[in-house]
Structure formats: C-alpha cells, structure tokens
C-alpha cells in the first residue's frame, strides 16, 4: 500500500456495511522505489530477491490501485440473510470438512 505523506496512514479504503462487515477493500500500490527500499531495510529483508519488483516500478508501471470484493459477503448483503454460512456454496465448519 502506498504510504501517505504524513508517514502514518496509507492510501486505502474499506466499504463497511451494517450486519455484514467489510464488503470490499482497496488500496493504491506503492510506486516509489525509494520508499519500497527503505521499507525492505526496516523489515530486515534482503534487496536482491525484490530487484525484479523494483525494476517493474522503475521501468514499467504507472500509479495504480486495486480492490477486492468478498463475493459471499455481497450475496449476504443482497439477500439480507443473517449468517454468512447460509450463502457459502460449500461451507466448512467443525464436523463438515470433506476433502
């Protein structure tokens, strides 16, 4: 996620719906190489395995963002049902985890 200029927040959002919770969430990707490198150093991670990713940011990207929508949560919201297990096609719970 892209770190905002205040250094405390990120460029992200969540859509929260009563009785459902988080319906969707999204964020802007970090495009600044220096910020990514600084974060790698803070986390104590080696830079070499991430060189390909840094090259993508350096030579082949534009500012972009993405989001994810929880399909089951959307069905729960649309139908007005109370329990998410009622909208999951193949729910897993204790005693029913057929693999």
PDB file of N, CA and C in Angstrom:
ATOM      1  N   UNK A   1       0.833  -1.180   0.000  1.00  0.00           N
ATOM      2  CA  UNK A   1       0.000   0.000   0.000  1.00  0.00           C
ATOM      3  C   UNK A   1       0.874   1.237   0.000  1.00  0.00           C
ATOM      4  N   UNK A   2       0.383   2.256  -0.648  1.00  0.00           N
ATOM      5  CA  UNK A   2       1.141   3.498  -0.749  1.00  0.00           C
ATOM      6  C   UNK A   2       1.068   4.260   0.569  1.00  0.00           C
ATOM      7  N   UNK A   3       2.232   4.587   1.088  1.00  0.00           N
ATOM      8  CA  UNK A   3       2.332   5.369   2.319  1.00  0.00           C
ATOM      9  C   UNK A   3       2.035   6.823   1.998  1.00  0.00           C
ATOM     10  N   UNK A   4       1.112   7.427   2.734  1.00  0.00           N
ATOM     11  CA  UNK A   4       0.793   8.839   2.537  1.00  0.00           C
ATOM     12  C   UNK A   4       1.933   9.713   3.041  1.00  0.00           C
ATOM     13  N   UNK A   5       1.902  10.972   2.647  1.00  0.00           N
ATOM     14  CA  UNK A   5       2.978  11.898   3.002  1.00  0.00           C
ATOM     15  C   UNK A   5       3.119  12.123   4.499  1.00  0.00           C
ATOM     16  N   UNK A   6       2.068  11.868   5.278  1.00  0.00           N
ATOM     17  CA  UNK A   6       2.165  12.062   6.723  1.00  0.00           C
ATOM     18  C   UNK A   6       2.967  10.947   7.402  1.00  0.00           C
ATOM     19  N   UNK A   7       3.264   9.874   6.674  1.00  0.00           N
ATOM     20  CA  UNK A   7       4.050   8.772   7.220  1.00  0.00           C
ATOM     21  C   UNK A   7       3.299   7.891   8.208  1.00  0.00           C
ATOM     22  N   UNK A   8       2.022   8.166   8.420  1.00  0.00           N
ATOM     23  CA  UNK A   8       1.240   7.421   9.401  1.00  0.00           C
ATOM     24  C   UNK A   8       0.094   6.631   8.773  1.00  0.00           C
ATOM     25  N   UNK A   9      -0.387   7.094   7.635  1.00  0.00           N
ATOM     26  CA  UNK A   9      -1.544   6.466   7.008  1.00  0.00           C
ATOM     27  C   UNK A   9      -1.174   5.965   5.611  1.00  0.00           C
ATOM     28  N   UNK A  10      -2.052   5.158   5.045  1.00  0.00           N
ATOM     29  CA  UNK A  10      -1.836   4.629   3.695  1.00  0.00           C
ATOM     30  C   UNK A  10      -3.026   4.989   2.814  1.00  0.00           C
ATOM     31  N   UNK A  11      -2.820   4.923   1.503  1.00  0.00           N
ATOM     32  CA  UNK A  11      -3.885   5.216   0.545  1.00  0.00           C
ATOM     33  C   UNK A  11      -4.725   3.956   0.376  1.00  0.00           C
ATOM     34  N   UNK A  12      -5.701   3.800   1.244  1.00  0.00           N
ATOM     35  CA  UNK A  12      -6.527   2.595   1.243  1.00  0.00           C
ATOM     36  C   UNK A  12      -7.939   2.943   1.688  1.00  0.00           C
ATOM     37  N   UNK A  13      -8.860   2.020   1.399  1.00  0.00           N
ATOM     38  CA  UNK A  13     -10.241   2.234   1.817  1.00  0.00           C
ATOM     39  C   UNK A  13     -10.911   0.896   2.063  1.00  0.00           C
ATOM     40  N   UNK A  14     -11.935   0.916   2.878  1.00  0.00           N
ATOM     41  CA  UNK A  14     -12.802  -0.228   3.126  1.00  0.00           C
ATOM     42  C   UNK A  14     -14.241   0.258   3.033  1.00  0.00           C
ATOM     43  N   UNK A  15     -15.108  -0.580   2.491  1.00  0.00           N
ATOM     44  CA  UNK A  15     -16.535  -0.284   2.497  1.00  0.00           C
ATOM     45  C   UNK A  15     -17.156  -1.196   3.548  1.00  0.00           C
ATOM     46  N   UNK A  16     -17.631  -0.591   4.620  1.00  0.00           N
ATOM     47  CA  UNK A  16     -18.230  -1.333   5.725  1.00  0.00           C
ATOM     48  C   UNK A  16     -19.749  -1.240   5.645  1.00  0.00           C
ATOM     49  N   UNK A  17     -20.399  -2.380   5.832  1.00  0.00           N
ATOM     50  CA  UNK A  17     -21.849  -2.457   5.717  1.00  0.00           C
ATOM     51  C   UNK A  17     -22.403  -3.032   7.020  1.00  0.00           C
ATOM     52  N   UNK A  18     -23.461  -2.440   7.562  1.00  0.00           N
ATOM     53  CA  UNK A  18     -24.055  -2.983   8.789  1.00  0.00           C
ATOM     54  C   UNK A  18     -24.480  -4.444   8.610  1.00  0.00           C
ATOM     55  N   UNK A  19     -24.248  -5.254   9.631  1.00  0.00           N
ATOM     56  CA  UNK A  19     -24.593  -6.671   9.690  1.00  0.00           C
ATOM     57  C   UNK A  19     -23.770  -7.546   8.750  1.00  0.00           C
ATOM     58  N   UNK A  20     -22.885  -6.957   7.958  1.00  0.00           N
ATOM     59  CA  UNK A  20     -22.061  -7.725   7.030  1.00  0.00           C
ATOM     60  C   UNK A  20     -20.592  -7.555   7.374  1.00  0.00           C
ATOM     61  N   UNK A  21     -20.193  -6.340   7.679  1.00  0.00           N
ATOM     62  CA  UNK A  21     -18.780  -6.048   7.928  1.00  0.00           C
ATOM     63  C   UNK A  21     -18.149  -5.457   6.681  1.00  0.00           C
ATOM     64  N   UNK A  22     -16.911  -5.824   6.436  1.00  0.00           N
ATOM     65  CA  UNK A  22     -16.187  -5.289   5.285  1.00  0.00           C
ATOM     66  C   UNK A  22     -16.683  -5.960   4.012  1.00  0.00           C
ATOM     67  N   UNK A  23     -17.298  -5.182   3.146  1.00  0.00           N
ATOM     68  CA  UNK A  23     -17.804  -5.700   1.881  1.00  0.00           C
ATOM     69  C   UNK A  23     -16.710  -5.698   0.824  1.00  0.00           C
ATOM     70  N   UNK A  24     -15.935  -4.640   0.787  1.00  0.00           N
ATOM     71  CA  UNK A  24     -14.836  -4.533  -0.163  1.00  0.00           C
ATOM     72  C   UNK A  24     -13.730  -3.691   0.454  1.00  0.00           C
ATOM     73  N   UNK A  25     -12.534  -3.889  -0.025  1.00  0.00           N
ATOM     74  CA  UNK A  25     -11.389  -3.106   0.431  1.00  0.00           C
ATOM     75  C   UNK A  25     -10.438  -2.899  -0.729  1.00  0.00           C
ATOM     76  N   UNK A  26      -9.740  -1.793  -0.713  1.00  0.00           N
ATOM     77  CA  UNK A  26      -8.819  -1.499  -1.803  1.00  0.00           C
ATOM     78  C   UNK A  26      -7.693  -0.598  -1.354  1.00  0.00           C
ATOM     79  N   UNK A  27      -6.671  -0.522  -2.193  1.00  0.00           N
ATOM     80  CA  UNK A  27      -5.549   0.345  -1.875  1.00  0.00           C
ATOM     81  C   UNK A  27      -4.773   0.696  -3.136  1.00  0.00           C
ATOM     82  N   UNK A  28      -4.030   1.785  -3.017  1.00  0.00           N
ATOM     83  CA  UNK A  28      -3.114   2.182  -4.083  1.00  0.00           C
ATOM     84  C   UNK A  28      -1.792   1.479  -3.852  1.00  0.00           C
ATOM     85  N   UNK A  29      -1.169   1.019  -4.907  1.00  0.00           N
ATOM     86  CA  UNK A  29       0.128   0.343  -4.795  1.00  0.00           C
ATOM     87  C   UNK A  29       1.241   1.382  -4.653  1.00  0.00           C
ATOM     88  N   UNK A  30       2.260   1.021  -3.897  1.00  0.00           N
ATOM     89  CA  UNK A  30       3.414   1.911  -3.713  1.00  0.00           C
ATOM     90  C   UNK A  30       4.239   1.889  -4.988  1.00  0.00           C
ATOM     91  N   UNK A  31       4.444   3.060  -5.602  1.00  0.00           N
ATOM     92  CA  UNK A  31       5.205   3.119  -6.851  1.00  0.00           C
ATOM     93  C   UNK A  31       6.590   3.747  -6.682  1.00  0.00           C
ATOM     94  N   UNK A  32       6.882   4.283  -5.507  1.00  0.00           N
ATOM     95  CA  UNK A  32       8.161   4.975  -5.284  1.00  0.00           C
ATOM     96  C   UNK A  32       9.213   3.973  -4.806  1.00  0.00           C
ATOM     97  N   UNK A  33      10.234   3.768  -5.653  1.00  0.00           N
ATOM     98  CA  UNK A  33      11.272   2.777  -5.350  1.00  0.00           C
ATOM     99  C   UNK A  33      11.968   3.057  -4.025  1.00  0.00           C
ATOM    100  N   UNK A  34      12.257   4.315  -3.745  1.00  0.00           N
ATOM    101  CA  UNK A  34      12.987   4.637  -2.522  1.00  0.00           C
ATOM    102  C   UNK A  34      12.181   4.269  -1.275  1.00  0.00           C
ATOM    103  N   UNK A  35      10.879   4.409  -1.338  1.00  0.00           N
ATOM    104  CA  UNK A  35      10.033   4.038  -0.204  1.00  0.00           C
ATOM    105  C   UNK A  35      10.027   2.521  -0.029  1.00  0.00           C
ATOM    106  N   UNK A  36       9.960   1.790  -1.135  1.00  0.00           N
ATOM    107  CA  UNK A  36       9.973   0.328  -1.064  1.00  0.00           C
ATOM    108  C   UNK A  36      11.305  -0.157  -0.502  1.00  0.00           C
ATOM    109  N   UNK A  37      12.414   0.407  -0.970  1.00  0.00           N
ATOM    110  CA  UNK A  37      13.740   0.002  -0.489  1.00  0.00           C
ATOM    111  C   UNK A  37      13.883   0.312   0.998  1.00  0.00           C
ATOM    112  N   UNK A  38      13.430   1.483   1.417  1.00  0.00           N
ATOM    113  CA  UNK A  38      13.508   1.849   2.836  1.00  0.00           C
ATOM    114  C   UNK A  38      12.694   0.858   3.689  1.00  0.00           C
ATOM    115  N   UNK A  39      11.541   0.459   3.197  1.00  0.00           N
ATOM    116  CA  UNK A  39      10.705  -0.488   3.936  1.00  0.00           C
ATOM    117  C   UNK A  39      11.360  -1.862   4.001  1.00  0.00           C
ATOM    118  N   UNK A  40      11.995  -2.298   2.912  1.00  0.00           N
ATOM    119  CA  UNK A  40      12.739  -3.559   2.933  1.00  0.00           C
ATOM    120  C   UNK A  40      13.821  -3.525   4.001  1.00  0.00           C
ATOM    121  N   UNK A  41      14.544  -2.412   4.087  1.00  0.00           N
ATOM    122  CA  UNK A  41      15.602  -2.265   5.090  1.00  0.00           C
ATOM    123  C   UNK A  41      15.026  -2.284   6.505  1.00  0.00           C
ATOM    124  N   UNK A  42      13.898  -1.598   6.704  1.00  0.00           N
ATOM    125  CA  UNK A  42      13.254  -1.587   8.024  1.00  0.00           C
ATOM    126  C   UNK A  42      12.840  -2.990   8.458  1.00  0.00           C
ATOM    127  N   UNK A  43      12.403  -3.792   7.507  1.00  0.00           N
ATOM    128  CA  UNK A  43      11.942  -5.152   7.805  1.00  0.00           C
ATOM    129  C   UNK A  43      13.094  -6.153   7.868  1.00  0.00           C
ATOM    130  N   UNK A  44      14.316  -5.704   7.530  1.00  0.00           N
ATOM    131  CA  UNK A  44      15.467  -6.591   7.555  1.00  0.00           C
ATOM    132  C   UNK A  44      15.464  -7.620   6.436  1.00  0.00           C
ATOM    133  N   UNK A  45      14.833  -7.282   5.323  1.00  0.00           N
ATOM    134  CA  UNK A  45      14.750  -8.204   4.190  1.00  0.00           C
ATOM    135  C   UNK A  45      15.858  -7.909   3.189  1.00  0.00           C
ATOM    136  N   UNK A  46      16.403  -8.939   2.550  1.00  0.00           N
ATOM    137  CA  UNK A  46      17.437  -8.707   1.537  1.00  0.00           C
ATOM    138  C   UNK A  46      16.813  -8.056   0.301  1.00  0.00           C
ATOM    139  N   UNK A  47      17.569  -7.191  -0.344  1.00  0.00           N
ATOM    140  CA  UNK A  47      17.047  -6.468  -1.503  1.00  0.00           C
ATOM    141  C   UNK A  47      17.025  -7.322  -2.770  1.00  0.00           C
ATOM    142  N   UNK A  48      17.989  -8.196  -2.923  1.00  0.00           N
ATOM    143  CA  UNK A  48      18.156  -8.951  -4.171  1.00  0.00           C
ATOM    144  C   UNK A  48      16.901  -9.707  -4.632  1.00  0.00           C
ATOM    145  N   UNK A  49      16.202 -10.428  -3.756  1.00  0.00           N
ATOM    146  CA  UNK A  49      15.004 -11.136  -4.230  1.00  0.00           C
ATOM    147  C   UNK A  49      13.892 -10.202  -4.736  1.00  0.00           C
ATOM    148  N   UNK A  50      13.976  -8.933  -4.404  1.00  0.00           N
ATOM    149  CA  UNK A  50      12.953  -7.972  -4.792  1.00  0.00           C
ATOM    150  C   UNK A  50      13.407  -7.059  -5.927  1.00  0.00           C
ATOM    151  N   UNK A  51      14.584  -7.303  -6.498  1.00  0.00           N
ATOM    152  CA  UNK A  51      15.087  -6.457  -7.590  1.00  0.00           C
ATOM    153  C   UNK A  51      14.145  -6.451  -8.786  1.00  0.00           C
ATOM    154  N   UNK A  52      13.577  -7.606  -9.111  1.00  0.00           N
ATOM    155  CA  UNK A  52      12.651  -7.665 -10.247  1.00  0.00           C
ATOM    156  C   UNK A  52      11.449  -6.772 -10.013  1.00  0.00           C
ATOM    157  N   UNK A  53      10.954  -6.735  -8.776  1.00  0.00           N
ATOM    158  CA  UNK A  53       9.791  -5.919  -8.438  1.00  0.00           C
ATOM    159  C   UNK A  53      10.157  -4.438  -8.514  1.00  0.00           C
ATOM    160  N   UNK A  54      11.340  -4.107  -8.022  1.00  0.00           N
ATOM    161  CA  UNK A  54      11.800  -2.723  -8.099  1.00  0.00           C
ATOM    162  C   UNK A  54      11.984  -2.294  -9.549  1.00  0.00           C
ATOM    163  N   UNK A  55      12.475  -3.206 -10.399  1.00  0.00           N
ATOM    164  CA  UNK A  55      12.616  -2.887 -11.820  1.00  0.00           C
ATOM    165  C   UNK A  55      11.261  -2.619 -12.467  1.00  0.00           C
ATOM    166  N   UNK A  56      10.248  -3.378 -12.073  1.00  0.00           N
ATOM    167  CA  UNK A  56       8.902  -3.115 -12.593  1.00  0.00           C
ATOM    168  C   UNK A  56       8.456  -1.705 -12.229  1.00  0.00           C
ATOM    169  N   UNK A  57       8.721  -1.302 -11.010  1.00  0.00           N
ATOM    170  CA  UNK A  57       8.343   0.037 -10.567  1.00  0.00           C
ATOM    171  C   UNK A  57       9.185   1.100 -11.261  1.00  0.00           C
ATOM    172  N   UNK A  58      10.429   0.799 -11.505  1.00  0.00           N
ATOM    173  CA  UNK A  58      11.351   1.761 -12.097  1.00  0.00           C
ATOM    174  C   UNK A  58      11.075   1.960 -13.590  1.00  0.00           C
ATOM    175  N   UNK A  59      10.767   0.877 -14.311  1.00  0.00           N
ATOM    176  CA  UNK A  59      10.717   0.959 -15.773  1.00  0.00           C
ATOM    177  C   UNK A  59       9.367   0.649 -16.403  1.00  0.00           C
ATOM    178  N   UNK A  60       8.416   0.133 -15.663  1.00  0.00           N
ATOM    179  CA  UNK A  60       7.222  -0.314 -16.358  1.00  0.00           C
ATOM    180  C   UNK A  60       5.921  -0.170 -15.629  1.00  0.00           C
ATOM    181  N   UNK A  61       5.746   0.871 -14.875  1.00  0.00           N
ATOM    182  CA  UNK A  61       4.483   0.989 -14.156  1.00  0.00           C
ATOM    183  C   UNK A  61       4.000   2.425 -14.127  1.00  0.00           C
ATOM    184  N   UNK A  62       2.746   2.548 -13.830  1.00  0.00           N
ATOM    185  CA  UNK A  62       2.134   3.841 -13.570  1.00  0.00           C
ATOM    186  C   UNK A  62       1.431   3.716 -12.223  1.00  0.00           C
ATOM    187  N   UNK A  63       1.026   4.819 -11.683  1.00  0.00           N
ATOM    188  CA  UNK A  63       0.270   4.757 -10.433  1.00  0.00           C
ATOM    189  C   UNK A  63      -0.998   3.946 -10.692  1.00  0.00           C
ATOM    190  N   UNK A  64      -1.268   3.006  -9.808  1.00  0.00           N
ATOM    191  CA  UNK A  64      -2.450   2.176  -9.979  1.00  0.00           C
ATOM    192  C   UNK A  64      -2.923   1.673  -8.628  1.00  0.00           C
ATOM    193  N   UNK A  65      -4.148   1.209  -8.623  1.00  0.00           N
ATOM    194  CA  UNK A  65      -4.753   0.712  -7.389  1.00  0.00           C
ATOM    195  C   UNK A  65      -5.622  -0.497  -7.729  1.00  0.00           C
ATOM    196  N   UNK A  66      -6.092  -1.148  -6.688  1.00  0.00           N
ATOM    197  CA  UNK A  66      -6.956  -2.301  -6.891  1.00  0.00           C
ATOM    198  C   UNK A  66      -7.872  -2.485  -5.696  1.00  0.00           C
ATOM    199  N   UNK A  67      -8.827  -3.404  -5.866  1.00  0.00           N
ATOM    200  CA  UNK A  67      -9.736  -3.682  -4.768  1.00  0.00           C
ATOM    201  C   UNK A  67     -10.168  -5.136  -4.834  1.00  0.00           C
ATOM    202  N   UNK A  68     -10.702  -5.608  -3.736  1.00  0.00           N
ATOM    203  CA  UNK A  68     -11.239  -6.956  -3.678  1.00  0.00           C
ATOM    204  C   UNK A  68     -12.635  -6.914  -3.089  1.00  0.00           C
ATOM    205  N   UNK A  69     -13.529  -7.667  -3.713  1.00  0.00           N
ATOM    206  CA  UNK A  69     -14.910  -7.729  -3.267  1.00  0.00           C
ATOM    207  C   UNK A  69     -15.179  -9.127  -2.748  1.00  0.00           C
ATOM    208  N   UNK A  70     -15.653  -9.233  -1.518  1.00  0.00           N
ATOM    209  CA  UNK A  70     -15.999 -10.528  -0.956  1.00  0.00           C
ATOM    210  C   UNK A  70     -17.324 -11.001  -1.536  1.00  0.00           C
ATOM    211  N   UNK A  71     -17.279 -11.996  -2.437  1.00  0.00           N
ATOM    212  CA  UNK A  71     -18.486 -12.434  -3.128  1.00  0.00           C
ATOM    213  C   UNK A  71     -19.557 -12.907  -2.146  1.00  0.00           C
ATOM    214  N   UNK A  72     -19.164 -13.758  -1.193  1.00  0.00           N
ATOM    215  CA  UNK A  72     -20.142 -14.255  -0.238  1.00  0.00           C
ATOM    216  C   UNK A  72     -20.736 -13.119   0.586  1.00  0.00           C
ATOM    217  N   UNK A  73     -19.916 -12.144   0.935  1.00  0.00           N
ATOM    218  CA  UNK A  73     -20.429 -11.004   1.706  1.00  0.00           C
ATOM    219  C   UNK A  73     -21.382 -10.163   0.866  1.00  0.00           C
ATOM    220  N   UNK A  74     -21.110 -10.055  -0.434  1.00  0.00           N
ATOM    221  CA  UNK A  74     -22.018  -9.325  -1.310  1.00  0.00           C
ATOM    222  C   UNK A  74     -23.363 -10.044  -1.406  1.00  0.00           C
ATOM    223  N   UNK A  75     -23.332 -11.383  -1.529  1.00  0.00           N
ATOM    224  CA  UNK A  75     -24.576 -12.160  -1.569  1.00  0.00           C
ATOM    225  C   UNK A  75     -25.322 -12.025  -0.239  1.00  0.00           C
ATOM    226  N   UNK A  76     -24.582 -12.050   0.864  1.00  0.00           N
ATOM    227  CA  UNK A  76     -25.192 -11.869   2.186  1.00  0.00           C
ATOM    228  C   UNK A  76     -25.904 -10.522   2.263  1.00  0.00           C
ATOM    229  N   UNK A  77     -25.248  -9.471   1.796  1.00  0.00           N
ATOM    230  CA  UNK A  77     -25.835  -8.130   1.794  1.00  0.00           C
ATOM    231  C   UNK A  77     -27.063  -8.071   0.879  1.00  0.00           C
ATOM    232  N   UNK A  78     -26.964  -8.651  -0.313  1.00  0.00           N
ATOM    233  CA  UNK A  78     -28.054  -8.581  -1.289  1.00  0.00           C
ATOM    234  C   UNK A  78     -29.283  -9.376  -0.853  1.00  0.00           C
ATOM    235  N   UNK A  79     -29.055 -10.502  -0.184  1.00  0.00           N
ATOM    236  CA  UNK A  79     -30.184 -11.354   0.213  1.00  0.00           C
ATOM    237  C   UNK A  79     -30.767 -10.986   1.571  1.00  0.00           C
ATOM    238  N   UNK A  80     -29.985 -10.313   2.400  1.00  0.00           N
ATOM    239  CA  UNK A  80     -30.453  -9.952   3.724  1.00  0.00           C
ATOM    240  C   UNK A  80     -30.403 -11.099   4.727  1.00  0.00           C
ATOM    241  N   UNK A  81     -29.747 -12.194   4.358  1.00  0.00           N
ATOM    242  CA  UNK A  81     -29.605 -13.305   5.301  1.00  0.00           C
ATOM    243  C   UNK A  81     -28.734 -12.881   6.473  1.00  0.00           C
ATOM    244  N   UNK A  82     -28.806 -13.635   7.566  1.00  0.00           N
ATOM    245  CA  UNK A  82     -28.118 -13.237   8.790  1.00  0.00           C
ATOM    246  C   UNK A  82     -26.753 -13.893   8.971  1.00  0.00           C
ATOM    247  N   UNK A  83     -26.576 -15.104   8.440  1.00  0.00           N
ATOM    248  CA  UNK A  83     -25.344 -15.852   8.673  1.00  0.00           C
ATOM    249  C   UNK A  83     -24.646 -16.126   7.355  1.00  0.00           C
ATOM    250  N   UNK A  84     -23.352 -15.828   7.310  1.00  0.00           N
ATOM    251  CA  UNK A  84     -22.615 -15.993   6.064  1.00  0.00           C
ATOM    252  C   UNK A  84     -22.540 -17.454   5.621  1.00  0.00           C
ATOM    253  N   UNK A  85     -22.649 -18.387   6.568  1.00  0.00           N
ATOM    254  CA  UNK A  85     -22.645 -19.806   6.184  1.00  0.00           C
ATOM    255  C   UNK A  85     -23.832 -20.162   5.299  1.00  0.00           C
ATOM    256  N   UNK A  86     -24.898 -19.367   5.374  1.00  0.00           N
ATOM    257  CA  UNK A  86     -26.085 -19.633   4.554  1.00  0.00           C
ATOM    258  C   UNK A  86     -25.885 -19.264   3.084  1.00  0.00           C
ATOM    259  N   UNK A  87     -24.857 -18.505   2.771  1.00  0.00           N
ATOM    260  CA  UNK A  87     -24.638 -18.099   1.377  1.00  0.00           C
ATOM    261  C   UNK A  87     -23.377 -18.711   0.772  1.00  0.00           C
ATOM    262  N   UNK A  88     -22.586 -19.403   1.565  1.00  0.00           N
ATOM    263  CA  UNK A  88     -21.376 -20.049   1.052  1.00  0.00           C
ATOM    264  C   UNK A  88     -21.775 -21.373   0.409  1.00  0.00           C
ATOM    265  N   UNK A  89     -21.403 -21.593  -0.859  1.00  0.00           N
ATOM    266  CA  UNK A  89     -21.834 -22.816  -1.539  1.00  0.00           C
ATOM    267  C   UNK A  89     -21.323 -24.100  -0.884  1.00  0.00           C
ATOM    268  N   UNK A  90     -20.124 -24.096  -0.380  1.00  0.00           N
ATOM    269  CA  UNK A  90     -19.535 -25.275   0.247  1.00  0.00           C
ATOM    270  C   UNK A  90     -18.905 -24.882   1.582  1.00  0.00           C
ATOM    271  N   UNK A  91     -19.733 -24.618   2.601  1.00  0.00           N
ATOM    272  CA  UNK A  91     -19.185 -24.135   3.883  1.00  0.00           C
ATOM    273  C   UNK A  91     -18.381 -25.210   4.601  1.00  0.00           C
ATOM    274  N   UNK A  92     -17.391 -24.761   5.358  1.00  0.00           N
ATOM    275  CA  UNK A  92     -16.597 -25.647   6.207  1.00  0.00           C
ATOM    276  C   UNK A  92     -16.843 -25.245   7.651  1.00  0.00           C
ATOM    277  N   UNK A  93     -17.101 -26.205   8.463  1.00  0.00           N
ATOM    278  CA  UNK A  93     -17.277 -25.982   9.895  1.00  0.00           C
ATOM    279  C   UNK A  93     -16.989 -27.279  10.610  1.00  0.00           C
ATOM    280  N   UNK A  94     -16.794 -27.252  11.932  1.00  0.00           N
ATOM    281  CA  UNK A  94     -16.451 -28.480  12.661  1.00  0.00           C
ATOM    282  C   UNK A  94     -17.435 -29.608  12.350  1.00  0.00           C
ATOM    283  N   UNK A  95     -16.878 -30.742  11.986  1.00  0.00           N
ATOM    284  CA  UNK A  95     -17.704 -31.897  11.660  1.00  0.00           C
ATOM    285  C   UNK A  95     -18.073 -31.987  10.193  1.00  0.00           C
ATOM    286  N   UNK A  96     -17.763 -30.935   9.411  1.00  0.00           N
ATOM    287  CA  UNK A  96     -18.051 -30.978   7.981  1.00  0.00           C
ATOM    288  C   UNK A  96     -16.918 -30.295   7.218  1.00  0.00           C
ATOM    289  N   UNK A  97     -15.895 -31.051   6.973  1.00  0.00           N
ATOM    290  CA  UNK A  97     -14.759 -30.553   6.200  1.00  0.00           C
ATOM    291  C   UNK A  97     -14.324 -31.645   5.242  1.00  0.00           C
ATOM    292  N   UNK A  98     -15.241 -32.091   4.404  1.00  0.00           N
ATOM    293  CA  UNK A  98     -14.953 -33.165   3.449  1.00  0.00           C
ATOM    294  C   UNK A  98     -13.904 -32.687   2.450  1.00  0.00           C
ATOM    295  N   UNK A  99     -12.820 -33.439   2.382  1.00  0.00           N
ATOM    296  CA  UNK A  99     -11.761 -33.065   1.422  1.00  0.00           C
ATOM    297  C   UNK A  99     -11.594 -34.148   0.396  1.00  0.00           C
TER     298      UNK A  99
END
